[in-house]
mmCIF file of C-alpha atoms in Angstrom:
data_model
loop_
_atom_site.group_PDB
_atom_site.id
_atom_site.type_symbol
_atom_site.label_atom_id
_atom_site.label_comp_id
_atom_site.label_asym_id
_atom_site.label_seq_id
_atom_site.Cartn_x
_atom_site.Cartn_y
_atom_site.Cartn_z
ATOM 1 C CA MET A 24 -14.670 -51.995 -11.173
ATOM 2 C CA LYS A 25 -12.332 -54.167 -13.238
ATOM 3 C CA ILE A 26 -9.829 -56.682 -11.866
ATOM 4 C CA TRP A 27 -6.924 -57.848 -13.998
ATOM 5 C CA THR A 28 -4.498 -60.618 -12.986
ATOM 6 C CA SER A 29 -1.540 -62.333 -14.589
ATOM 7 C CA GLU A 30 1.306 -64.779 -13.813
ATOM 8 C CA HIS A 31 4.627 -65.285 -15.538
ATOM 9 C CA THR A 32 7.730 -67.397 -14.896
ATOM 10 C CA PHE A 33 11.231 -66.040 -15.497
ATOM 11 C CA ASN A 34 13.964 -68.588 -16.175
ATOM 12 C CA HIS A 35 16.301 -66.689 -13.865
ATOM 13 C CA PRO A 36 16.908 -66.870 -10.104
ATOM 14 C CA TRP A 37 15.060 -64.465 -7.826
ATOM 15 C CA GLU A 38 18.150 -62.379 -7.009
ATOM 16 C CA THR A 39 18.715 -61.635 -10.704
ATOM 17 C CA VAL A 40 15.081 -60.735 -11.418
ATOM 18 C CA ALA A 41 14.789 -58.570 -8.287
ATOM 19 C CA GLN A 42 17.893 -56.616 -9.296
ATOM 20 C CA ALA A 43 16.493 -56.178 -12.809
ATOM 21 C CA ALA A 44 13.169 -54.953 -11.388
ATOM 22 C CA TRP A 45 15.003 -52.132 -9.598
ATOM 23 C CA ARG A 46 16.781 -51.166 -12.800
ATOM 24 C CA LYS A 47 13.715 -51.604 -15.011
ATOM 25 C CA TYR A 48 13.316 -47.909 -15.921
ATOM 26 C CA PRO A 49 14.162 -46.395 -18.292
ATOM 27 C CA ASN A 50 13.940 -49.074 -20.978
ATOM 28 C CA PRO A 51 13.096 -49.099 -24.702
ATOM 29 C CA MET A 52 9.927 -51.152 -24.138
ATOM 30 C CA ASN A 53 8.072 -49.071 -21.514
ATOM 31 C CA THR A 54 8.752 -45.643 -23.000
ATOM 32 C CA ALA A 55 5.680 -44.211 -21.247
ATOM 33 C CA VAL A 56 7.545 -44.275 -17.899
ATOM 34 C CA ILE A 57 9.923 -41.337 -17.961
ATOM 35 C CA GLY A 58 11.339 -41.350 -14.440
ATOM 36 C CA THR A 59 11.420 -42.715 -10.882
ATOM 37 C CA ASP A 60 12.439 -40.770 -7.780
ATOM 38 C CA VAL A 61 13.105 -42.248 -4.337
ATOM 39 C CA VAL A 62 11.056 -40.454 -1.664
ATOM 40 C CA ASP A 63 12.031 -42.645 1.284
ATOM 41 C CA ARG A 64 14.103 -45.771 1.877
ATOM 42 C CA ARG A 65 14.845 -47.695 5.064
ATOM 43 C CA VAL A 66 15.582 -51.203 6.357
ATOM 44 C CA VAL A 67 13.356 -52.640 9.090
ATOM 45 C CA ASP A 68 14.054 -56.122 10.506
ATOM 46 C CA GLY A 69 16.098 -57.018 7.441
ATOM 47 C CA ILE A 70 13.376 -55.914 4.977
ATOM 48 C CA LEU A 71 14.059 -53.045 2.574
ATOM 49 C CA HIS A 72 11.156 -50.563 2.414
ATOM 50 C CA THR A 73 11.178 -48.057 -0.453
ATOM 51 C CA HIS A 74 8.758 -45.321 -1.470
ATOM 52 C CA ARG A 75 9.179 -44.006 -5.018
ATOM 53 C CA LEU A 76 7.399 -41.445 -7.179
ATOM 54 C CA VAL A 77 6.839 -42.759 -10.715
ATOM 55 C CA SER A 78 6.417 -40.286 -13.589
ATOM 56 C CA SER A 79 4.742 -41.439 -16.800
ATOM 57 C CA LYS A 80 2.617 -40.471 -19.782
ATOM 58 C CA TRP A 81 -0.772 -42.158 -19.906
ATOM 59 C CA GLY A 82 -1.631 -41.052 -23.433
ATOM 60 C CA PHE A 83 -5.395 -40.718 -22.966
ATOM 61 C CA PRO A 84 -7.452 -40.226 -26.150
ATOM 62 C CA ARG A 85 -9.094 -36.833 -26.604
ATOM 63 C CA TRP A 86 -12.559 -38.015 -25.545
ATOM 64 C CA ALA A 87 -11.155 -39.312 -22.234
ATOM 65 C CA GLN A 88 -9.234 -36.092 -21.652
ATOM 66 C CA SER A 89 -12.455 -34.158 -22.108
ATOM 67 C CA LEU A 90 -13.958 -36.178 -19.226
ATOM 68 C CA VAL A 91 -11.150 -36.301 -16.630
ATOM 69 C CA GLY A 92 -8.813 -33.559 -17.837
ATOM 70 C CA SER A 93 -5.415 -33.578 -19.506
ATOM 71 C CA THR A 94 -1.833 -33.384 -18.284
ATOM 72 C CA ASN A 95 1.568 -33.981 -19.826
ATOM 73 C CA ILE A 96 2.931 -36.063 -16.950
ATOM 74 C CA CYS A 97 1.054 -38.388 -14.600
ATOM 75 C CA TYR A 98 2.365 -39.419 -11.194
ATOM 76 C CA ALA A 99 1.952 -42.560 -9.129
ATOM 77 C CA SER A 100 3.077 -43.615 -5.660
ATOM 78 C CA GLU A 101 4.984 -46.892 -5.470
ATOM 79 C CA ARG A 102 5.725 -48.630 -2.156
ATOM 80 C CA SER A 103 7.827 -51.777 -2.136
ATOM 81 C CA GLU A 104 9.203 -54.366 0.280
ATOM 82 C CA VAL A 105 12.170 -56.613 -0.460
ATOM 83 C CA ASP A 106 12.785 -59.571 1.853
ATOM 84 C CA PRO A 107 16.038 -61.333 0.843
ATOM 85 C CA LYS A 108 15.540 -64.002 3.520
ATOM 86 C CA SER A 109 12.242 -65.258 2.086
ATOM 87 C CA ARG A 110 13.309 -64.190 -1.436
ATOM 88 C CA GLN A 111 10.237 -62.074 -2.089
ATOM 89 C CA MET A 112 9.728 -58.608 -3.551
ATOM 90 C CA ILE A 113 6.343 -56.832 -3.485
ATOM 91 C CA MET A 114 5.518 -53.536 -5.203
ATOM 92 C CA LYS A 115 2.227 -51.690 -4.722
ATOM 93 C CA THR A 116 1.418 -48.716 -6.934
ATOM 94 C CA ARG A 117 -1.466 -46.235 -6.934
ATOM 95 C CA ASN A 118 -2.047 -43.277 -9.215
ATOM 96 C CA LEU A 119 -1.921 -39.736 -7.820
ATOM 97 C CA THR A 120 -2.999 -37.924 -10.988
ATOM 98 C CA PHE A 121 -6.750 -38.029 -11.862
ATOM 99 C CA CYS A 122 -7.382 -39.626 -8.455
ATOM 100 C CA SER A 123 -10.695 -37.745 -8.157
ATOM 101 C CA PHE A 124 -12.119 -39.868 -10.963
ATOM 102 C CA ILE A 125 -9.752 -42.821 -11.445
ATOM 103 C CA ALA A 126 -8.222 -45.301 -8.984
ATOM 104 C CA VAL A 127 -5.710 -47.842 -10.287
ATOM 105 C CA ASP A 128 -4.225 -50.085 -7.596
ATOM 106 C CA GLU A 129 -1.575 -52.442 -8.898
ATOM 107 C CA THR A 130 0.303 -55.124 -6.950
ATOM 108 C CA VAL A 131 3.349 -56.889 -8.384
ATOM 109 C CA SER A 132 5.221 -59.667 -6.583
ATOM 110 C CA TYR A 133 8.435 -61.465 -7.490
ATOM 111 C CA GLN A 134 9.102 -64.641 -5.538
ATOM 112 C CA CYS A 135 11.201 -67.773 -5.832
ATOM 113 C CA HIS A 136 9.294 -70.324 -7.886
ATOM 114 C CA PRO A 137 7.836 -72.970 -5.541
ATOM 115 C CA GLN A 138 8.725 -75.845 -7.906
ATOM 116 C CA ASP A 139 12.113 -74.593 -9.159
ATOM 117 C CA PRO A 140 14.420 -72.390 -7.039
ATOM 118 C CA ALA A 141 16.373 -71.435 -10.175
ATOM 119 C CA LYS A 142 13.276 -69.637 -11.549
ATOM 120 C CA THR A 143 11.167 -66.658 -10.441
ATOM 121 C CA LEU A 144 7.384 -66.417 -10.329
ATOM 122 C CA LEU A 145 5.832 -63.060 -11.180
ATOM 123 C CA LYS A 146 2.277 -62.321 -10.031
ATOM 124 C CA GLN A 147 0.411 -59.179 -11.055
ATOM 125 C CA GLU A 148 -2.967 -57.817 -10.070
ATOM 126 C CA ALA A 149 -4.615 -54.506 -10.918
ATOM 127 C CA VAL A 150 -7.915 -53.126 -9.645
ATOM 128 C CA VAL A 151 -9.346 -50.338 -11.794
ATOM 129 C CA MET A 152 -12.223 -48.107 -10.723
ATOM 130 C CA VAL A 153 -13.632 -45.081 -12.570
ATOM 131 C CA GLN A 154 -16.420 -43.016 -11.041
ATOM 132 C CA GLY A 155 -18.004 -39.581 -11.274
ATOM 133 C CA VAL A 156 -17.728 -39.375 -15.081
ATOM 134 C CA PRO A 157 -19.739 -40.720 -18.032
ATOM 135 C CA LEU A 158 -18.622 -43.894 -19.818
ATOM 136 C CA ASN A 159 -16.966 -45.156 -16.666
ATOM 137 C CA ASN A 160 -17.278 -48.836 -17.668
ATOM 138 C CA TYR A 161 -15.733 -48.132 -21.052
ATOM 139 C CA MET A 162 -12.871 -46.236 -19.430
ATOM 140 C CA GLU A 163 -12.272 -49.112 -17.002
ATOM 141 C CA ASP A 164 -12.024 -51.554 -19.905
ATOM 142 C CA MET A 165 -9.642 -49.204 -21.701
ATOM 143 C CA LEU A 166 -7.391 -48.891 -18.652
ATOM 144 C CA ALA A 167 -7.417 -52.651 -18.010
ATOM 145 C CA SER A 168 -6.373 -53.295 -21.617
ATOM 146 C CA LYS A 169 -3.601 -50.716 -21.324
ATOM 147 C CA ILE A 170 -2.353 -52.347 -18.113
ATOM 148 C CA SER A 171 -2.290 -55.755 -19.804
ATOM 149 C CA LEU A 172 -0.335 -54.343 -22.750
ATOM 150 C CA ASN A 173 2.158 -52.580 -20.494
ATOM 151 C CA ALA A 174 2.586 -55.736 -18.386
ATOM 152 C CA GLY A 175 3.762 -57.636 -21.467
ATOM 153 C CA LYS A 176 6.208 -54.863 -22.277
ATOM 154 C CA GLY A 177 7.343 -54.883 -18.654
ATOM 155 C CA ARG A 178 8.271 -58.572 -18.811
ATOM 156 C CA GLN A 179 10.265 -57.901 -21.970
ATOM 157 C CA ALA A 180 11.960 -55.018 -20.175
ATOM 158 C CA ILE A 181 13.022 -57.309 -17.306
ATOM 159 C CA GLU A 182 14.662 -59.674 -19.805
ATOM 160 C CA TRP A 183 16.325 -56.696 -21.497
ATOM 161 C CA VAL A 184 17.763 -55.453 -18.183
ATOM 162 C CA ILE A 185 18.991 -58.964 -17.268
ATOM 163 C CA GLY A 186 20.807 -59.123 -20.621
ATOM 164 C CA LYS A 187 22.324 -55.728 -19.871
ATOM 165 C CA ILE A 188 23.476 -56.914 -16.412
ATOM 166 C CA ASP A 189 25.037 -60.051 -17.939
ATOM 167 C CA ALA A 190 26.937 -57.902 -20.448
ATOM 168 C CA GLU A 191 28.184 -55.643 -17.641
ATOM 169 C CA MET A 192 29.367 -58.663 -15.633
ATOM 170 C CA LYS A 193 31.241 -60.083 -18.639
ATOM 171 C CA GLU A 194 32.857 -56.711 -19.285
ATOM 172 C CA LEU A 195 33.832 -56.451 -15.608
ATOM 173 C CA ALA A 196 35.311 -59.964 -15.653
ATOM 174 C CA SER A 197 37.229 -59.168 -18.838
ATOM 175 C CA SER A 198 38.511 -55.924 -17.310
ATOM 176 C CA ALA A 199 39.560 -57.753 -14.143
ATOM 177 C CA ALA A 200 41.394 -60.417 -16.168
ATOM 178 C CA LYS A 201 43.122 -57.704 -18.192
ATOM 179 C CA SER A 202 44.143 -55.888 -15.011
ATOM 180 C CA THR A 203 45.510 -59.153 -13.592
ATOM 181 C CA ASP A 204 47.557 -59.782 -16.748
ATOM 182 C CA GLU A 205 48.899 -56.228 -16.621
ATOM 183 C CA LEU A 206 49.776 -56.658 -12.938
ATOM 184 C CA ILE A 207 51.606 -59.943 -13.653
ATOM 185 C CA THR A 208 53.491 -58.319 -16.564
ATOM 186 C CA GLN A 209 54.390 -55.299 -14.438
ATOM 187 C CA THR A 210 55.497 -57.533 -11.543
ATOM 188 C CA LYS A 211 57.654 -59.647 -13.888
ATOM 189 C CA LYS A 212 59.228 -56.495 -15.328
ATOM 190 C CA SER A 213 59.934 -55.211 -11.819
ATOM 191 C CA LEU A 214 61.539 -58.539 -10.852
ATOM 192 C CA ASP A 215 63.606 -58.485 -14.043
ATOM 193 C CA ASP A 216 64.720 -54.926 -13.280
ATOM 194 C CA ILE A 217 65.641 -55.915 -9.718
ATOM 195 C CA THR A 218 67.565 -58.974 -10.962
ATOM 196 C CA THR A 219 69.416 -56.899 -13.566
ATOM 197 C CA SER A 220 70.200 -54.222 -11.002
ATOM 198 C CA ALA A 221 71.397 -56.811 -8.475
ATOM 199 C CA ARG A 222 73.560 -58.536 -11.108
ATOM 200 C CA LYS A 223 75.028 -55.173 -12.127
ATOM 201 C CA SER A 224 75.786 -54.352 -8.500
ATOM 202 C CA MET A 225 77.484 -57.730 -7.978
ATOM 203 C CA ASP A 226 79.552 -57.207 -11.133
ATOM 204 C CA GLU A 227 80.598 -53.765 -9.888
ATOM 205 C CA ILE A 228 81.515 -55.213 -6.473
ATOM 206 C CA SER A 229 83.514 -58.021 -8.119
ATOM 207 C CA SER A 230 85.275 -55.539 -10.385
ATOM 208 C CA ALA A 231 86.118 -53.277 -7.448
ATOM 209 C CA ALA A 232 87.386 -56.238 -5.406
ATOM 210 C CA LYS A 233 89.552 -57.426 -8.308
ATOM 211 C CA LYS A 234 90.965 -53.940 -8.751
ATOM 212 C CA SER A 235 91.805 -53.785 -5.048
ATOM 213 C CA LEU A 236 93.598 -57.138 -5.243
ATOM 214 C CA ASP A 237 95.530 -55.994 -8.298
ATOM 215 C CA ASP A 238 96.571 -52.817 -6.491
ATOM 216 C CA LEU A 239 97.780 -54.853 -3.521
ATOM 217 C CA SER A 240 99.735 -57.163 -5.806
ATOM 218 C CA SER A 241 101.511 -54.271 -7.473
ATOM 219 C CA PHE A 242 102.432 -52.619 -4.181
ATOM 220 C CA LYS A 243 106.224 -52.816 -3.328
ATOM 221 C CA PRO A 244 107.327 -52.186 0.247
ATOM 222 C CA ARG A 245 110.272 -49.802 0.942
ATOM 223 C CA THR A 246 113.787 -51.308 1.346
ATOM 224 C CA ASN A 247 115.629 -51.291 4.663
ATOM 225 C CA GLN A 248 118.157 -48.719 3.412
ATOM 226 C CA ASN A 249 115.619 -46.125 3.389
ATOM 227 C CA ILE A 250 114.882 -46.699 7.014
ATOM 228 C CA PRO A 251 116.715 -44.221 9.192
ATOM 229 C CA LYS A 252 119.311 -45.606 11.633
ATOM 230 C CA PHE A 253 119.664 -44.529 15.220
#
């Protein structure tokens, strides 16, 4: 059995890192992971519980495939808990493929850094056990090294996703500002149209009133001789 552990500090608040962890796959760093599917998701006492199926390619060398078998896609079960109140996210993953010979239990936690609330502390632990096949110790070392390599890529992927989120937020803010400018321009145009229309209506009313006064001024009443006498 091999036990691998690691810690890393992200210079981002927990909410940002937790969001990036959900959007971690796919990414150009961890190309071995080809998909994640949600099996179950529910909220219990304010804690989000999620069960996902993770699809990946392990890329075993030929000698290892001859011992445990070969497959194009490997599957793992991932169960996670997100507690926004305590600002903690825990993910536990175990392989489903090759489970007759190999057991890889990995635990990843993201929590608010105890010394700096503006940062996030990442803790990782993996327990690797290979049994029932020759060269089990060698295979355990190989898997532990692969986990360590992928962990480094995973941290880079988190930073990549955070950069992507920041770009999306800037684009959204720019779009919102543009929409506001367009709304102000449209509102000003509408007010100008209303003012022009109102001014035109007043001019028409004034013109009609003037014409009526002119008509009254030009009106001559009939003389008395035209009035019949009785």
